[in-house]
Amino acid sequence: MYTQKKLKFYSLRNIDQIPQLQKLSEEERFAMKVVANVLPFRTNNYVIEELINWDNIPDDPMYQLTFMQKDMLLPRHFNKMADILKNNSSPEIIKRTANKIRYELNPHPAGQLTANVPLMDDEPVRGVQHKYRETCLIFPSAGQTCHAYCTFCFRWAQFVGMNDLKFATDESNQFQKYLKEHKEVTDILITGGDPMVMSLQKLKLYIEPLLEPEFDHIKNIRIGTKSLAYWPYKYVTDKDADGVLKLFEKIISSGKHLAIMAHYNHWIELSTDIAKEAVKRVRDTGAEIRSQSPLVKNVNDSSDVWAQMWRTQVNMGIIPYYFFVERNTGSKHYFATPLAEALEIYRNAYIQVSGLNRTVRGPSMSAAPGKVAIEGIAEINGEKVFVLNFLQGRNADWVKRPFFAKYDTKAIWLNELEPAFGEERFFFEDELEELFYNNSLLKNPIKKEEEELQEYGAA
Ligand SMILES: *Cc1c(COP(=O)(O)O)cnc(C)c1O
Ligand code: SF4
């Protein structure tokens, strides 16, 4: 059974009020604060009370998912921040030190800030990313936070205020105007942070206009959200809950498909009564729920965890969608898993589930040229290779043209792979470079060319 809960957030400011943390030593709590001064920390009473098994910390996957661990910072970064805090430095100095460290953590992976932002009348359209022809991403400004922060989050930079203004859109009609002019867009993905932190009223401001006839070309509305896992009350007992479900029904009766792109990292998130009820209620509106997650060390780096998660999802009517490789940002040294290992975890989970579960695609890297999946390992003319494939490409024509990289047990990202068979470059690289150089955003002041190219190298 579930009961109503009132959302209570915990952050660095009130971390000492979390009773369960009293189990930790003074030193461990200090280490947590050191990290939380650099990377964003937030959790809530549901995660603490219902998802974490406090008899199993620090190994508990839900604990690892939202609570900072000492090793999430590199020793030199950790020591620097620890010294600053021990010296009772001023907030100003703490902040400056934090920002310095943050800039060393690749805060904007895969050209997110600039390369994907479209132009309209020569001006960047705020809060919109349009990388793949059919699908446009919208970042509502009121949805740039989450019900809790994942320690691995690839969007962490926006939670510490590094890019919020450049990134988000208000409810003004800029993005609507852009969508009206782009009839090739069939899907919009409202994302964040988590757009489902928004009030019903805000959510309506973004969604309802899109149900008008001038947006007939938009067939599918997707909402990317972690709320089903971190705050299922949103759909069950919160004040707005029934209104949210009514809005979902309205979208569907307007003739559009509504896909809730749910972030689930572990089957534990599906196991509580409130989580099950939320899924049921959302599904009852006619919305489909599709699930995605990266592979996260100490959270779900086990084939059995994935297999059980997919089976549970399919049983609940959720469609497994993406298995991601964690991006090269933030605590990547902590979370990084070699591609070879990611493939093994994926494959060993995939082979133990039925075809209904095998809608999941991966392991996929969201890199600068597109979503690249590692399809498998092969031996061709005596050379061991990774078989790679674009699931999405900056140029749609790159999709489904298998290509090959030298097998490598250590590589963790696309830029670390080398073309197989002695070739100089991957087939898409020349064109990608050209796409980047011709991108007029390169002339935009918010864009740093070097960063972008490094980025390509890096992503
Ligand atoms: C993943 C992604 C999409 C959606 O791709 P689908 O394969 O249609 O789910 C759209 N835009 C960006 C930037 C993405 O990373
Ligand atoms: S829910 Fe998504 S955006 Fe929010 S903290 Fe987790 S990974 Fe980041």
mmCIF file of N, CA and C in Angstrom, residues 298-412:
data_model
loop_
_atom_site.group_PDB
_atom_site.id
_atom_site.type_symbol
_atom_site.label_atom_id
_atom_site.label_comp_id
_atom_site.label_asym_id
_atom_site.label_seq_id
_atom_site.Cartn_x
_atom_site.Cartn_y
_atom_site.Cartn_z
ATOM 1 N N ASN A 298 28.345 0.443 -10.157
ATOM 2 C CA ASN A 298 27.848 0.321 -8.784
ATOM 3 C C ASN A 298 26.335 0.515 -8.677
ATOM 4 N N VAL A 299 25.675 0.737 -9.804
ATOM 5 C CA VAL A 299 24.213 0.850 -9.767
ATOM 6 C C VAL A 299 23.598 -0.297 -10.570
ATOM 7 N N ASN A 300 24.026 -0.422 -11.812
ATOM 8 C CA ASN A 300 23.419 -1.465 -12.660
ATOM 9 C C ASN A 300 24.448 -2.130 -13.563
ATOM 10 N N ASP A 301 25.689 -2.232 -13.089
ATOM 11 C CA ASP A 301 26.708 -2.866 -13.939
ATOM 12 C C ASP A 301 26.680 -4.383 -13.773
ATOM 13 N N SER A 302 25.509 -4.939 -14.022
ATOM 14 C CA SER A 302 25.314 -6.373 -13.896
ATOM 15 C C SER A 302 24.226 -6.796 -14.867
ATOM 16 N N SER A 303 24.500 -7.831 -15.632
ATOM 17 C CA SER A 303 23.521 -8.302 -16.613
ATOM 18 C C SER A 303 22.215 -8.701 -15.945
ATOM 19 N N ASP A 304 22.340 -9.316 -14.769
ATOM 20 C CA ASP A 304 21.118 -9.783 -14.108
ATOM 21 C C ASP A 304 20.217 -8.623 -13.698
ATOM 22 N N VAL A 305 20.832 -7.520 -13.283
ATOM 23 C CA VAL A 305 20.027 -6.350 -12.905
ATOM 24 C C VAL A 305 19.257 -5.839 -14.130
ATOM 25 N N TRP A 306 19.922 -5.774 -15.266
ATOM 26 C CA TRP A 306 19.240 -5.297 -16.482
ATOM 27 C C TRP A 306 18.141 -6.265 -16.911
ATOM 28 N N ALA A 307 18.471 -7.551 -16.899
ATOM 29 C CA ALA A 307 17.484 -8.537 -17.361
ATOM 30 C C ALA A 307 16.239 -8.465 -16.481
ATOM 31 N N GLN A 308 16.461 -8.372 -15.185
ATOM 32 C CA GLN A 308 15.319 -8.301 -14.285
ATOM 33 C C GLN A 308 14.548 -6.995 -14.479
ATOM 34 N N MET A 309 15.285 -5.915 -14.732
ATOM 35 C CA MET A 309 14.609 -4.633 -14.954
ATOM 36 C C MET A 309 13.739 -4.703 -16.214
ATOM 37 N N TRP A 310 14.289 -5.213 -17.304
ATOM 38 C CA TRP A 310 13.509 -5.287 -18.550
ATOM 39 C C TRP A 310 12.288 -6.194 -18.391
ATOM 40 N N ARG A 311 12.499 -7.353 -17.742
ATOM 41 C CA ARG A 311 11.374 -8.283 -17.557
ATOM 42 C C ARG A 311 10.267 -7.611 -16.754
ATOM 43 N N THR A 312 10.648 -6.931 -15.690
ATOM 44 C CA THR A 312 9.655 -6.246 -14.855
ATOM 45 C C THR A 312 8.929 -5.190 -15.691
ATOM 46 N N GLN A 313 9.688 -4.449 -16.476
ATOM 47 C CA GLN A 313 9.086 -3.394 -17.284
ATOM 48 C C GLN A 313 8.089 -3.978 -18.285
ATOM 49 N N VAL A 314 8.513 -4.992 -19.006
ATOM 50 C CA VAL A 314 7.623 -5.567 -20.021
ATOM 51 C C VAL A 314 6.356 -6.085 -19.351
ATOM 52 N N ASN A 315 6.534 -6.701 -18.213
ATOM 53 C CA ASN A 315 5.390 -7.209 -17.474
ATOM 54 C C ASN A 315 4.416 -6.096 -17.069
ATOM 55 N N MET A 316 4.979 -4.901 -16.810
ATOM 56 C CA MET A 316 4.146 -3.752 -16.423
ATOM 57 C C MET A 316 3.666 -2.965 -17.634
ATOM 58 N N GLY A 317 4.049 -3.395 -18.815
ATOM 59 C CA GLY A 317 3.615 -2.698 -20.026
ATOM 60 C C GLY A 317 4.531 -1.566 -20.451
ATOM 61 N N ILE A 318 5.761 -1.561 -19.929
ATOM 62 C CA ILE A 318 6.756 -0.544 -20.309
ATOM 63 C C ILE A 318 7.653 -1.130 -21.394
ATOM 64 N N ILE A 319 7.974 -0.329 -22.395
ATOM 65 C CA ILE A 319 8.758 -0.825 -23.524
ATOM 66 C C ILE A 319 10.227 -0.439 -23.370
ATOM 67 N N PRO A 320 11.117 -1.416 -23.202
ATOM 68 C CA PRO A 320 12.549 -1.093 -23.110
ATOM 69 C C PRO A 320 13.040 -0.447 -24.406
ATOM 70 N N TYR A 321 13.777 0.642 -24.287
ATOM 71 C CA TYR A 321 14.082 1.449 -25.468
ATOM 72 C C TYR A 321 15.594 1.628 -25.691
ATOM 73 N N TYR A 322 16.286 2.262 -24.769
ATOM 74 C CA TYR A 322 17.726 2.477 -24.954
ATOM 75 C C TYR A 322 18.552 1.992 -23.760
ATOM 76 N N PHE A 323 19.709 1.450 -24.083
ATOM 77 C CA PHE A 323 20.756 1.111 -23.113
ATOM 78 C C PHE A 323 21.949 1.971 -23.503
ATOM 79 N N PHE A 324 22.246 2.975 -22.701
ATOM 80 C CA PHE A 324 23.292 3.934 -23.058
ATOM 81 C C PHE A 324 24.625 3.610 -22.390
ATOM 82 N N VAL A 325 25.667 4.083 -23.044
ATOM 83 C CA VAL A 325 26.969 4.125 -22.406
ATOM 84 C C VAL A 325 27.055 5.496 -21.746
ATOM 85 N N GLU A 326 27.501 5.524 -20.506
ATOM 86 C CA GLU A 326 27.576 6.777 -19.765
ATOM 87 C C GLU A 326 28.515 7.753 -20.455
ATOM 88 N N ARG A 327 28.108 9.018 -20.542
ATOM 89 C CA ARG A 327 28.889 10.003 -21.258
ATOM 90 C C ARG A 327 30.174 10.394 -20.548
ATOM 91 N N ASN A 328 31.068 10.981 -21.322
ATOM 92 C CA ASN A 328 32.388 11.334 -20.799
ATOM 93 C C ASN A 328 32.374 12.713 -20.147
ATOM 94 N N THR A 329 31.709 12.817 -19.037
ATOM 95 C CA THR A 329 31.625 14.103 -18.338
ATOM 96 C C THR A 329 31.535 13.852 -16.836
ATOM 97 N N GLY A 330 31.699 14.928 -16.055
ATOM 98 C CA GLY A 330 31.537 14.807 -14.602
ATOM 99 C C GLY A 330 32.482 13.772 -14.020
ATOM 100 N N SER A 331 31.916 12.829 -13.273
ATOM 101 C CA SER A 331 32.738 11.807 -12.627
ATOM 102 C C SER A 331 33.027 10.645 -13.561
ATOM 103 N N LYS A 332 33.434 10.952 -14.780
ATOM 104 C CA LYS A 332 33.567 9.841 -15.724
ATOM 105 C C LYS A 332 34.611 8.827 -15.282
ATOM 106 N N HIS A 333 35.648 9.314 -14.567
ATOM 107 C CA HIS A 333 36.668 8.362 -14.114
ATOM 108 C C HIS A 333 36.052 7.343 -13.156
ATOM 109 N N TYR A 334 35.027 7.771 -12.455
ATOM 110 C CA TYR A 334 34.383 6.894 -11.474
ATOM 111 C C TYR A 334 33.427 5.914 -12.153
ATOM 112 N N PHE A 335 32.682 6.422 -13.121
ATOM 113 C CA PHE A 335 31.627 5.608 -13.715
ATOM 114 C C PHE A 335 32.031 4.870 -14.987
ATOM 115 N N ALA A 336 33.132 5.330 -15.606
ATOM 116 C CA ALA A 336 33.476 4.791 -16.916
ATOM 117 C C ALA A 336 33.566 3.270 -16.923
ATOM 118 N N THR A 337 32.944 2.682 -17.908
ATOM 119 C CA THR A 337 33.039 1.248 -18.121
ATOM 120 C C THR A 337 33.543 1.056 -19.543
ATOM 121 N N PRO A 338 34.573 0.253 -19.770
ATOM 122 C CA PRO A 338 35.034 0.052 -21.142
ATOM 123 C C PRO A 338 33.901 -0.454 -22.041
ATOM 124 N N LEU A 339 33.944 -0.025 -23.293
ATOM 125 C CA LEU A 339 32.896 -0.405 -24.246
ATOM 126 C C LEU A 339 32.781 -1.927 -24.348
ATOM 127 N N ALA A 340 33.934 -2.597 -24.298
ATOM 128 C CA ALA A 340 33.916 -4.056 -24.423
ATOM 129 C C ALA A 340 33.108 -4.679 -23.280
ATOM 130 N N GLU A 341 33.274 -4.091 -22.098
ATOM 131 C CA GLU A 341 32.556 -4.607 -20.938
ATOM 132 C C GLU A 341 31.069 -4.255 -21.016
ATOM 133 N N ALA A 342 30.783 -3.036 -21.486
ATOM 134 C CA ALA A 342 29.376 -2.627 -21.634
ATOM 135 C C ALA A 342 28.645 -3.575 -22.582
ATOM 136 N N LEU A 343 29.336 -3.923 -23.661
ATOM 137 C CA LEU A 343 28.726 -4.839 -24.630
ATOM 138 C C LEU A 343 28.455 -6.194 -23.985
ATOM 139 N N GLU A 344 29.390 -6.646 -23.183
ATOM 140 C CA GLU A 344 29.217 -7.950 -22.554
ATOM 141 C C GLU A 344 28.030 -7.929 -21.582
ATOM 142 N N ILE A 345 27.933 -6.851 -20.799
ATOM 143 C CA ILE A 345 26.815 -6.748 -19.850
ATOM 144 C C ILE A 345 25.485 -6.703 -20.606
ATOM 145 N N TYR A 346 25.465 -5.896 -21.649
ATOM 146 C CA TYR A 346 24.248 -5.781 -22.462
ATOM 147 C C TYR A 346 23.873 -7.137 -23.056
ATOM 148 N N ARG A 347 24.852 -7.769 -23.687
ATOM 149 C CA ARG A 347 24.560 -9.007 -24.404
ATOM 150 C C ARG A 347 24.112 -10.105 -23.429
ATOM 151 N N ASN A 348 24.801 -10.210 -22.293
ATOM 152 C CA ASN A 348 24.439 -11.251 -21.339
ATOM 153 C C ASN A 348 23.079 -11.007 -20.702
ATOM 154 N N ALA A 349 22.614 -9.774 -20.726
ATOM 155 C CA ALA A 349 21.246 -9.505 -20.272
ATOM 156 C C ALA A 349 20.268 -9.824 -21.404
ATOM 157 N N TYR A 350 20.617 -9.381 -22.598
ATOM 158 C CA TYR A 350 19.750 -9.517 -23.781
ATOM 159 C C TYR A 350 19.448 -10.987 -24.090
ATOM 160 N N ILE A 351 20.484 -11.836 -23.952
ATOM 161 C CA ILE A 351 20.277 -13.237 -24.339
ATOM 162 C C ILE A 351 19.400 -13.991 -23.348
ATOM 163 N N GLN A 352 19.171 -13.415 -22.170
ATOM 164 C CA GLN A 352 18.345 -14.171 -21.211
ATOM 165 C C GLN A 352 16.895 -13.688 -21.135
ATOM 166 N N VAL A 353 16.492 -12.817 -22.054
ATOM 167 C CA VAL A 353 15.105 -12.333 -21.999
ATOM 168 C C VAL A 353 14.385 -12.620 -23.320
ATOM 169 N N SER A 354 13.077 -12.569 -23.279
ATOM 170 C CA SER A 354 12.300 -12.903 -24.473
ATOM 171 C C SER A 354 12.294 -11.749 -25.465
ATOM 172 N N GLY A 355 11.796 -12.041 -26.650
ATOM 173 C CA GLY A 355 11.775 -11.057 -27.726
ATOM 174 C C GLY A 355 11.060 -9.766 -27.368
ATOM 175 N N LEU A 356 10.064 -9.830 -26.508
ATOM 176 C CA LEU A 356 9.340 -8.604 -26.144
ATOM 177 C C LEU A 356 10.258 -7.609 -25.441
ATOM 178 N N ASN A 357 11.301 -8.129 -24.797
ATOM 179 C CA ASN A 357 12.258 -7.247 -24.111
ATOM 180 C C ASN A 357 13.298 -6.676 -25.073
ATOM 181 N N ARG A 358 13.396 -7.291 -26.236
ATOM 182 C CA ARG A 358 14.536 -6.980 -27.117
ATOM 183 C C ARG A 358 14.289 -5.777 -28.022
ATOM 184 N N THR A 359 13.322 -4.975 -27.628
ATOM 185 C CA THR A 359 13.147 -3.667 -28.265
ATOM 186 C C THR A 359 14.242 -2.718 -27.786
ATOM 187 N N VAL A 360 14.995 -3.151 -26.783
ATOM 188 C CA VAL A 360 16.029 -2.267 -26.243
ATOM 189 C C VAL A 360 17.235 -2.273 -27.172
ATOM 190 N N ARG A 361 17.756 -1.061 -27.446
ATOM 191 C CA ARG A 361 18.909 -0.949 -28.344
ATOM 192 C C ARG A 361 20.119 -0.412 -27.589
ATOM 193 N N GLY A 362 21.264 -0.947 -27.930
ATOM 194 C CA GLY A 362 22.476 -0.505 -27.265
ATOM 195 C C GLY A 362 23.590 -1.506 -27.476
ATOM 196 N N PRO A 363 24.673 -1.353 -26.735
ATOM 197 C CA PRO A 363 25.029 -0.171 -25.953
ATOM 198 C C PRO A 363 25.261 1.000 -26.890
ATOM 199 N N SER A 364 24.644 2.125 -26.569
ATOM 200 C CA SER A 364 24.660 3.261 -27.482
ATOM 201 C C SER A 364 25.370 4.449 -26.863
ATOM 202 N N MET A 365 26.219 5.077 -27.672
ATOM 203 C CA MET A 365 26.916 6.291 -27.244
ATOM 204 C C MET A 365 26.256 7.479 -27.913
ATOM 205 N N SER A 366 25.786 8.447 -27.133
ATOM 206 C CA SER A 366 25.280 9.691 -27.724
ATOM 207 C C SER A 366 26.461 10.610 -27.934
ATOM 208 N N ALA A 367 27.057 10.514 -29.102
ATOM 209 C CA ALA A 367 28.288 11.253 -29.372
ATOM 210 C C ALA A 367 27.995 12.369 -30.361
ATOM 211 N N ALA A 368 29.015 13.185 -30.650
ATOM 212 C CA ALA A 368 28.790 14.327 -31.537
ATOM 213 C C ALA A 368 28.221 13.924 -32.913
ATOM 214 N N PRO A 369 28.728 12.859 -33.564
ATOM 215 C CA PRO A 369 28.163 12.512 -34.879
ATOM 216 C C PRO A 369 26.792 11.845 -34.812
ATOM 217 N N GLY A 370 26.440 11.275 -33.681
ATOM 218 C CA GLY A 370 25.130 10.633 -33.584
ATOM 219 C C GLY A 370 25.105 9.587 -32.498
ATOM 220 N N LYS A 371 24.053 8.789 -32.502
ATOM 221 C CA LYS A 371 23.985 7.680 -31.552
ATOM 222 C C LYS A 371 24.635 6.463 -32.197
ATOM 223 N N VAL A 372 25.730 6.062 -31.627
ATOM 224 C CA VAL A 372 26.481 4.950 -32.200
ATOM 225 C C VAL A 372 26.355 3.743 -31.278
ATOM 226 N N ALA A 373 25.876 2.624 -31.838
ATOM 227 C CA ALA A 373 25.741 1.403 -31.049
ATOM 228 C C ALA A 373 26.879 0.446 -31.364
ATOM 229 N N ILE A 374 27.320 -0.247 -30.337
ATOM 230 C CA ILE A 374 28.278 -1.332 -30.546
ATOM 231 C C ILE A 374 27.439 -2.584 -30.770
ATOM 232 N N GLU A 375 27.452 -3.058 -32.001
ATOM 233 C CA GLU A 375 26.586 -4.177 -32.344
ATOM 234 C C GLU A 375 27.178 -5.512 -31.916
ATOM 235 N N GLY A 376 28.500 -5.577 -31.913
ATOM 236 C CA GLY A 376 29.112 -6.835 -31.510
ATOM 237 C C GLY A 376 30.583 -6.845 -31.829
ATOM 238 N N ILE A 377 31.161 -8.018 -31.613
ATOM 239 C CA ILE A 377 32.588 -8.200 -31.879
ATOM 240 C C ILE A 377 32.698 -9.250 -32.977
ATOM 241 N N ALA A 378 33.550 -9.001 -33.950
ATOM 242 C CA ALA A 378 33.715 -9.971 -35.037
ATOM 243 C C ALA A 378 35.195 -10.112 -35.342
ATOM 244 N N GLU A 379 35.516 -11.186 -36.053
ATOM 245 C CA GLU A 379 36.882 -11.328 -36.540
ATOM 246 C C GLU A 379 36.819 -11.346 -38.053
ATOM 247 N N ILE A 380 37.461 -10.359 -38.678
ATOM 248 C CA ILE A 380 37.397 -10.238 -40.132
ATOM 249 C C ILE A 380 38.827 -10.232 -40.669
ATOM 250 N N ASN A 381 39.099 -11.149 -41.563
ATOM 251 C CA ASN A 381 40.463 -11.293 -42.105
ATOM 252 C C ASN A 381 41.503 -11.333 -40.997
ATOM 253 N N GLY A 382 41.187 -12.056 -39.957
ATOM 254 C CA GLY A 382 42.154 -12.230 -38.876
ATOM 255 C C GLY A 382 42.247 -11.047 -37.924
ATOM 256 N N GLU A 383 41.463 -9.977 -38.150
ATOM 257 C CA GLU A 383 41.512 -8.828 -37.243
ATOM 258 C C GLU A 383 40.258 -8.801 -36.368
ATOM 259 N N LYS A 384 40.471 -8.671 -35.066
ATOM 260 C CA LYS A 384 39.330 -8.602 -34.154
ATOM 261 C C LYS A 384 38.796 -7.170 -34.151
ATOM 262 N N VAL A 385 37.510 -7.008 -34.398
ATOM 263 C CA VAL A 385 36.952 -5.662 -34.541
ATOM 264 C C VAL A 385 35.643 -5.499 -33.770
ATOM 265 N N PHE A 386 35.339 -4.245 -33.437
ATOM 266 C CA PHE A 386 33.987 -3.891 -32.995
ATOM 267 C C PHE A 386 33.168 -3.585 -34.235
ATOM 268 N N VAL A 387 31.960 -4.114 -34.288
ATOM 269 C CA VAL A 387 31.039 -3.739 -35.353
ATOM 270 C C VAL A 387 30.162 -2.617 -34.799
ATOM 271 N N LEU A 388 30.219 -1.470 -35.445
ATOM 272 C CA LEU A 388 29.488 -0.288 -34.963
ATOM 273 C C LEU A 388 28.400 0.099 -35.954
ATOM 274 N N ASN A 389 27.433 0.859 -35.446
ATOM 275 C CA ASN A 389 26.304 1.215 -36.303
ATOM 276 C C ASN A 389 25.644 2.478 -35.754
ATOM 277 N N PHE A 390 25.315 3.398 -36.630
ATOM 278 C CA PHE A 390 24.570 4.588 -36.207
ATOM 279 C C PHE A 390 23.093 4.244 -36.010
ATOM 280 N N LEU A 391 22.576 4.514 -34.802
ATOM 281 C CA LEU A 391 21.128 4.408 -34.589
ATOM 282 C C LEU A 391 20.470 5.725 -34.988
ATOM 283 N N GLN A 392 21.260 6.796 -34.866
ATOM 284 C CA GLN A 392 20.846 8.128 -35.297
ATOM 285 C C GLN A 392 22.106 8.820 -35.783
ATOM 286 N N GLY A 393 21.986 9.602 -36.840
ATOM 287 C CA GLY A 393 23.167 10.309 -37.319
ATOM 288 C C GLY A 393 22.849 11.772 -37.554
ATOM 289 N N ARG A 394 23.864 12.612 -37.337
ATOM 290 C CA ARG A 394 23.707 14.022 -37.675
ATOM 291 C C ARG A 394 23.289 14.128 -39.142
ATOM 292 N N ASN A 395 23.824 13.215 -39.964
ATOM 293 C CA ASN A 395 23.310 13.000 -41.313
ATOM 294 C C ASN A 395 22.568 11.658 -41.285
ATOM 295 N N ALA A 396 21.271 11.693 -41.597
ATOM 296 C CA ALA A 396 20.451 10.485 -41.476
ATOM 297 C C ALA A 396 20.991 9.350 -42.347
ATOM 298 N N ASP A 397 21.711 9.693 -43.387
ATOM 299 C CA ASP A 397 22.224 8.687 -44.310
ATOM 300 C C ASP A 397 23.342 7.822 -43.697
ATOM 301 N N TRP A 398 23.838 8.221 -42.536
ATOM 302 C CA TRP A 398 24.880 7.410 -41.895
ATOM 303 C C TRP A 398 24.281 6.193 -41.185
ATOM 304 N N VAL A 399 22.965 6.222 -40.991
ATOM 305 C CA VAL A 399 22.320 5.186 -40.192
ATOM 306 C C VAL A 399 22.333 3.846 -40.931
ATOM 307 N N LYS A 400 22.581 2.781 -40.158
ATOM 308 C CA LYS A 400 22.549 1.412 -40.686
ATOM 309 C C LYS A 400 23.592 1.174 -41.758
ATOM 310 N N ARG A 401 24.759 1.815 -41.591
ATOM 311 C CA ARG A 401 25.897 1.453 -42.439
ATOM 312 C C ARG A 401 26.983 0.948 -41.514
ATOM 313 N N PRO A 402 26.977 -0.371 -41.273
ATOM 314 C CA PRO A 402 27.921 -0.908 -40.287
ATOM 315 C C PRO A 402 29.337 -0.440 -40.578
ATOM 316 N N PHE A 403 30.069 -0.097 -39.530
ATOM 317 C CA PHE A 403 31.485 0.245 -39.711
ATOM 318 C C PHE A 403 32.294 -0.394 -38.589
ATOM 319 N N PHE A 404 33.592 -0.357 -38.733
ATOM 320 C CA PHE A 404 34.418 -1.220 -37.909
ATOM 321 C C PHE A 404 35.537 -0.462 -37.210
ATOM 322 N N ALA A 405 35.746 -0.820 -35.948
ATOM 323 C CA ALA A 405 36.861 -0.234 -35.200
ATOM 324 C C ALA A 405 37.700 -1.372 -34.656
ATOM 325 N N LYS A 406 38.984 -1.082 -34.483
ATOM 326 C CA LYS A 406 39.853 -2.073 -33.855
ATOM 327 C C LYS A 406 39.295 -2.449 -32.494
ATOM 328 N N TYR A 407 39.284 -3.729 -32.210
ATOM 329 C CA TYR A 407 38.860 -4.170 -30.891
ATOM 330 C C TYR A 407 39.804 -3.571 -29.848
ATOM 331 N N ASP A 408 39.241 -3.148 -28.736
ATOM 332 C CA ASP A 408 40.034 -2.471 -27.727
ATOM 333 C C ASP A 408 39.387 -2.747 -26.376
ATOM 334 N N THR A 409 40.152 -3.264 -25.453
ATOM 335 C CA THR A 409 39.534 -3.622 -24.167
ATOM 336 C C THR A 409 39.398 -2.421 -23.247
ATOM 337 N N LYS A 410 40.127 -1.327 -23.568
ATOM 338 C CA LYS A 410 40.138 -0.197 -22.636
ATOM 339 C C LYS A 410 39.265 0.967 -23.050
ATOM 340 N N ALA A 411 39.036 1.129 -24.353
ATOM 341 C CA ALA A 411 38.336 2.322 -24.845
ATOM 342 C C ALA A 411 36.990 2.477 -24.148
ATOM 343 N N ILE A 412 36.680 3.721 -23.759
ATOM 344 C CA ILE A 412 35.390 3.957 -23.105
ATOM 345 C C ILE A 412 34.476 4.848 -23.942
#
